Each structure stands twice: as structure tokens, then as C-alpha cells.
Short mmCIF file of C-alpha atoms in Angstrom, two decimals:
data_model
loop_
_atom_site.label_atom_id
_atom_site.label_comp_id
_atom_site.label_asym_id
_atom_site.label_seq_id
_atom_site.Cartn_x
_atom_site.Cartn_y
_atom_site.Cartn_z
CA UNK O 1 -9.03 6.08 8.24
CA UNK O 2 -6.35 6.13 11.29
CA UNK O 3 -9.24 3.91 12.65
CA UNK O 4 -9.94 1.05 9.99
CA UNK O 5 -6.68 1.38 9.72
CA UNK O 6 -5.47 0.31 12.51
CA UNK O 7 -8.47 -1.91 13.06
CA UNK O 8 -7.21 -3.65 9.77
CA UNK O 9 -3.76 -4.36 10.74
CA UNK O 10 -5.03 -5.93 14.21
CA UNK O 11 -7.65 -7.82 12.48
CA UNK O 12 -4.17 -9.04 9.96
CA UNK O 13 -1.61 -9.71 12.79
CA UNK O 14 -4.33 -11.66 15.13
CA UNK O 15 -2.93 -15.57 15.39
CA UNK O 16 -5.72 -16.17 16.75
CA UNK O 17 -7.68 -15.54 13.54
CA UNK O 18 -4.89 -17.64 12.02
CA UNK O 19 -5.31 -21.21 13.65
CA UNK O 20 -8.52 -21.42 12.05
CA UNK O 21 -7.29 -22.03 8.63
CA UNK O 22 -3.67 -22.55 8.85
CA UNK O 23 -3.89 -27.02 9.24
CA UNK O 24 -5.79 -26.69 6.36
CA UNK O 25 -3.17 -25.18 3.38
CA UNK O 26 -1.10 -22.33 5.77
CA UNK O 27 -1.63 -18.56 6.53
CA UNK O 28 -1.32 -18.26 3.10
CA UNK O 29 -5.59 -19.59 2.73
CA UNK O 30 -6.59 -17.68 6.00
CA UNK O 31 -5.78 -14.09 4.05
CA UNK O 32 -8.45 -14.52 0.96
CA UNK O 33 -11.58 -15.19 3.43
CA UNK O 34 -9.73 -12.64 5.85
CA UNK O 35 -9.39 -10.08 3.41
CA UNK O 36 -12.62 -10.46 1.79
CA UNK O 37 -14.69 -10.44 4.74
CA UNK O 38 -12.77 -7.12 5.87
CA UNK O 39 -13.70 -6.01 2.83
CA UNK O 40 -17.38 -6.32 2.73
CA UNK O 41 -17.88 -5.25 6.23
CA UNK O 42 -16.50 -2.30 5.45
CA UNK O 43 -18.78 -1.93 2.13
CA UNK O 44 -21.62 -3.90 4.96
CA UNK O 45 -20.91 -0.96 7.25
CA UNK O 46 -21.06 1.80 4.37
CA UNK O 47 -24.57 0.97 3.09
CA UNK O 48 -27.22 -1.15 4.60
CA UNK O 49 -25.57 -3.79 5.53
CA UNK O 50 -27.18 -6.86 3.37
CA UNK O 51 -25.88 -8.90 0.38
CA UNK O 52 -23.46 -10.63 -0.75
CA UNK O 53 -19.89 -8.52 -2.80
CA UNK O 54 -21.84 -7.67 -5.79
CA UNK O 55 -25.07 -6.45 -3.85
CA UNK O 56 -22.59 -4.86 -1.89
CA UNK O 57 -21.51 -2.81 -4.19
CA UNK O 58 -24.69 -2.00 -6.57
CA UNK O 59 -25.78 -0.17 -2.47
CA UNK O 60 -22.68 1.35 -3.15
CA UNK O 61 -22.06 2.83 -6.52
CA UNK O 62 -26.07 3.70 -5.91
CA UNK O 63 -25.23 6.45 -3.15
CA UNK O 64 -23.79 7.91 -5.87
CA UNK O 65 -19.63 7.66 -4.32
CA UNK O 66 -19.03 6.77 -8.26
CA UNK O 67 -20.47 10.36 -9.37
CA UNK O 68 -18.49 12.55 -10.39
CA UNK O 69 -17.06 9.77 -13.40
CA UNK O 70 -18.71 9.14 -16.14
CA UNK O 71 -21.26 7.18 -15.93
CA UNK O 72 -20.11 4.30 -18.58
CA UNK O 73 -16.19 4.72 -16.67
CA UNK O 74 -19.07 3.45 -13.38
CA UNK O 75 -18.94 -0.31 -15.16
CA UNK O 76 -15.59 -0.83 -15.07
CA UNK O 77 -14.75 0.64 -11.20
CA UNK O 78 -18.21 -1.76 -10.25
CA UNK O 79 -15.90 -5.04 -12.12
CA UNK O 80 -12.46 -3.88 -10.66
CA UNK O 81 -14.66 -3.56 -6.31
CA UNK O 82 -15.77 -7.15 -7.20
CA UNK O 83 -11.83 -8.68 -8.05
CA UNK O 84 -11.42 -9.80 -4.51
CA UNK O 85 -14.76 -11.24 -3.84
CA UNK O 86 -14.32 -13.18 -6.72
CA UNK O 87 -10.44 -14.42 -6.59
CA UNK O 88 -11.45 -15.51 -2.66
CA UNK O 89 -14.59 -17.40 -4.25
CA UNK O 90 -12.26 -19.01 -7.12
CA UNK O 91 -9.81 -20.05 -4.36
CA UNK O 92 -11.75 -21.14 -1.71
CA UNK O 93 -12.96 -18.39 0.38
CA UNK O 94 -16.75 -20.50 1.29
CA UNK O 95 -14.85 -24.48 0.92
CA UNK O 96 -12.47 -25.86 -0.91
CA UNK O 97 -15.01 -29.30 -1.44
CA UNK O 98 -13.37 -32.65 -1.60
CA UNK O 99 -9.83 -30.84 -4.08
CA UNK O 100 -8.87 -29.21 -2.21
CA UNK O 101 -6.49 -25.82 -3.30
CA UNK O 102 -3.05 -25.29 -2.89
CA UNK O 103 -3.08 -21.65 -2.19
CA UNK O 104 0.90 -19.63 -3.85
CA UNK O 105 2.03 -17.09 -1.01
CA UNK O 106 2.00 -14.57 -3.49
CA UNK O 107 -2.40 -14.44 -4.30
CA UNK O 108 -2.36 -13.86 -0.97
CA UNK O 109 -0.66 -11.39 -0.81
CA UNK O 110 -2.71 -9.92 -3.57
CA UNK O 111 -5.19 -10.62 -1.69
CA UNK O 112 -4.09 -8.65 1.52
CA UNK O 113 -3.08 -5.88 -0.72
CA UNK O 114 -6.28 -5.69 -2.60
CA UNK O 115 -8.39 -5.97 0.36
CA UNK O 116 -5.61 -2.84 1.99
CA UNK O 117 -6.03 -0.14 -1.92
CA UNK O 118 -10.43 -1.12 -2.12
CA UNK O 119 -11.01 -0.73 1.58
CA UNK O 120 -8.87 2.69 1.78
CA UNK O 121 -10.43 3.63 -1.53
CA UNK O 122 -13.60 2.85 -0.45
CA UNK O 123 -13.11 5.47 2.36
CA UNK O 124 -11.76 8.07 0.37
CA UNK O 125 -14.66 7.95 -1.51
CA UNK O 126 -16.83 8.31 0.88
CA UNK O 127 -15.36 10.64 2.85
CA UNK O 128 -15.23 13.40 -0.12
CA UNK O 129 -18.33 12.81 -0.99
CA UNK O 130 -20.00 13.83 1.85
CA UNK O 131 -19.43 17.73 2.70
CA UNK O 132 -17.79 19.71 5.11
CA UNK O 133 -18.72 20.57 7.97
CA UNK O 134 -20.28 25.28 7.44
CA UNK O 135 -17.86 26.94 9.43
CA UNK O 136 -18.49 30.45 9.97
CA UNK O 137 -16.27 33.48 8.68
CA UNK O 138 -17.93 35.74 10.52
CA UNK O 139 -15.90 37.15 12.98
CA UNK O 140 -16.88 39.65 15.83
CA UNK O 141 -14.61 41.43 17.67
CA UNK O 142 -15.84 43.35 20.66
CA UNK O 143 -14.19 46.33 20.87
CA UNK O 144 -14.67 49.47 23.40
CA UNK O 145 -15.16 52.45 21.73
CA UNK O 146 -12.91 54.22 24.47
CA UNK O 147 -9.12 52.93 23.89
CA UNK O 148 -8.34 51.01 27.63
CA UNK O 149 -4.93 52.44 27.94
#
């Protein structure tokens, strides 16, 4: 988790990444694609890394990350995971065409917070899915037949 948290903080603090989008509508516009890209990158690292957000979320579900939930509860969870990619796409993540969408700061903050929450959720689910390493419960103590004194 520490690596991903450090990576996430570094990713969002890099000024060079912000300058690419700052000329469009301000720093808040760059938060959307960066947040979405970070979330999709984590999903790709957990899966085979192919497809759009919808396909990646389906792959993650097939991996069994949500098997601790009843089957009918898994579908709404997939919709929650799609919230960030949908928000990014609707607010101009892949280009805005001729009509530039002014992104309010609150939506940029929402995207950053959603990305962080969803990334940590997926990493936690993956970690909880993997069995812990086997630990030997047998302790061998080499005891001499005679007392050393």
C-alpha cells in the first residue's frame, strides 16, 4: 500500500503533468484525466491490462475480488467502480470537442478523492483475496541430554 500511496501522491504533485492541461481550463481540468488514468492503471496492473474501464471492472469481478459479497450485490458495486471513468468521460477526459466544458473545482476534488478511495479499495480487496504465507507452527529446540551446569 505504501508504494501505491507514495506513487499516487507523487503522480498528483508533479507540476509537469499539470502543465499539459493547464492551458485548457485550469488545473482542475487536469485532475480528471490524471485521476482516471491512475485508477485505470491500477485496474490494468491487477488484470491482464486490456480494455476500457468497463472491461477492466468486469475482469476484476471475474478474478473473484468481490466473491465475499452476495451475487446480487456485486452489480451495484461494479456501478460504483464505473463512477470515476464516467465522470471523467463526461467532463472532457478524452477531449472536449468544440464546446469546452469548464470544470468546477469541486468536481476535480471529487475525481481525486474517488480515485484514491477506489484504488485503495481494489488494492485492499486484492490483498485480502490472496492467502497469507504459510507459517510453520512447529518449533524445534535443540536440548542437550545433560544440563550445562
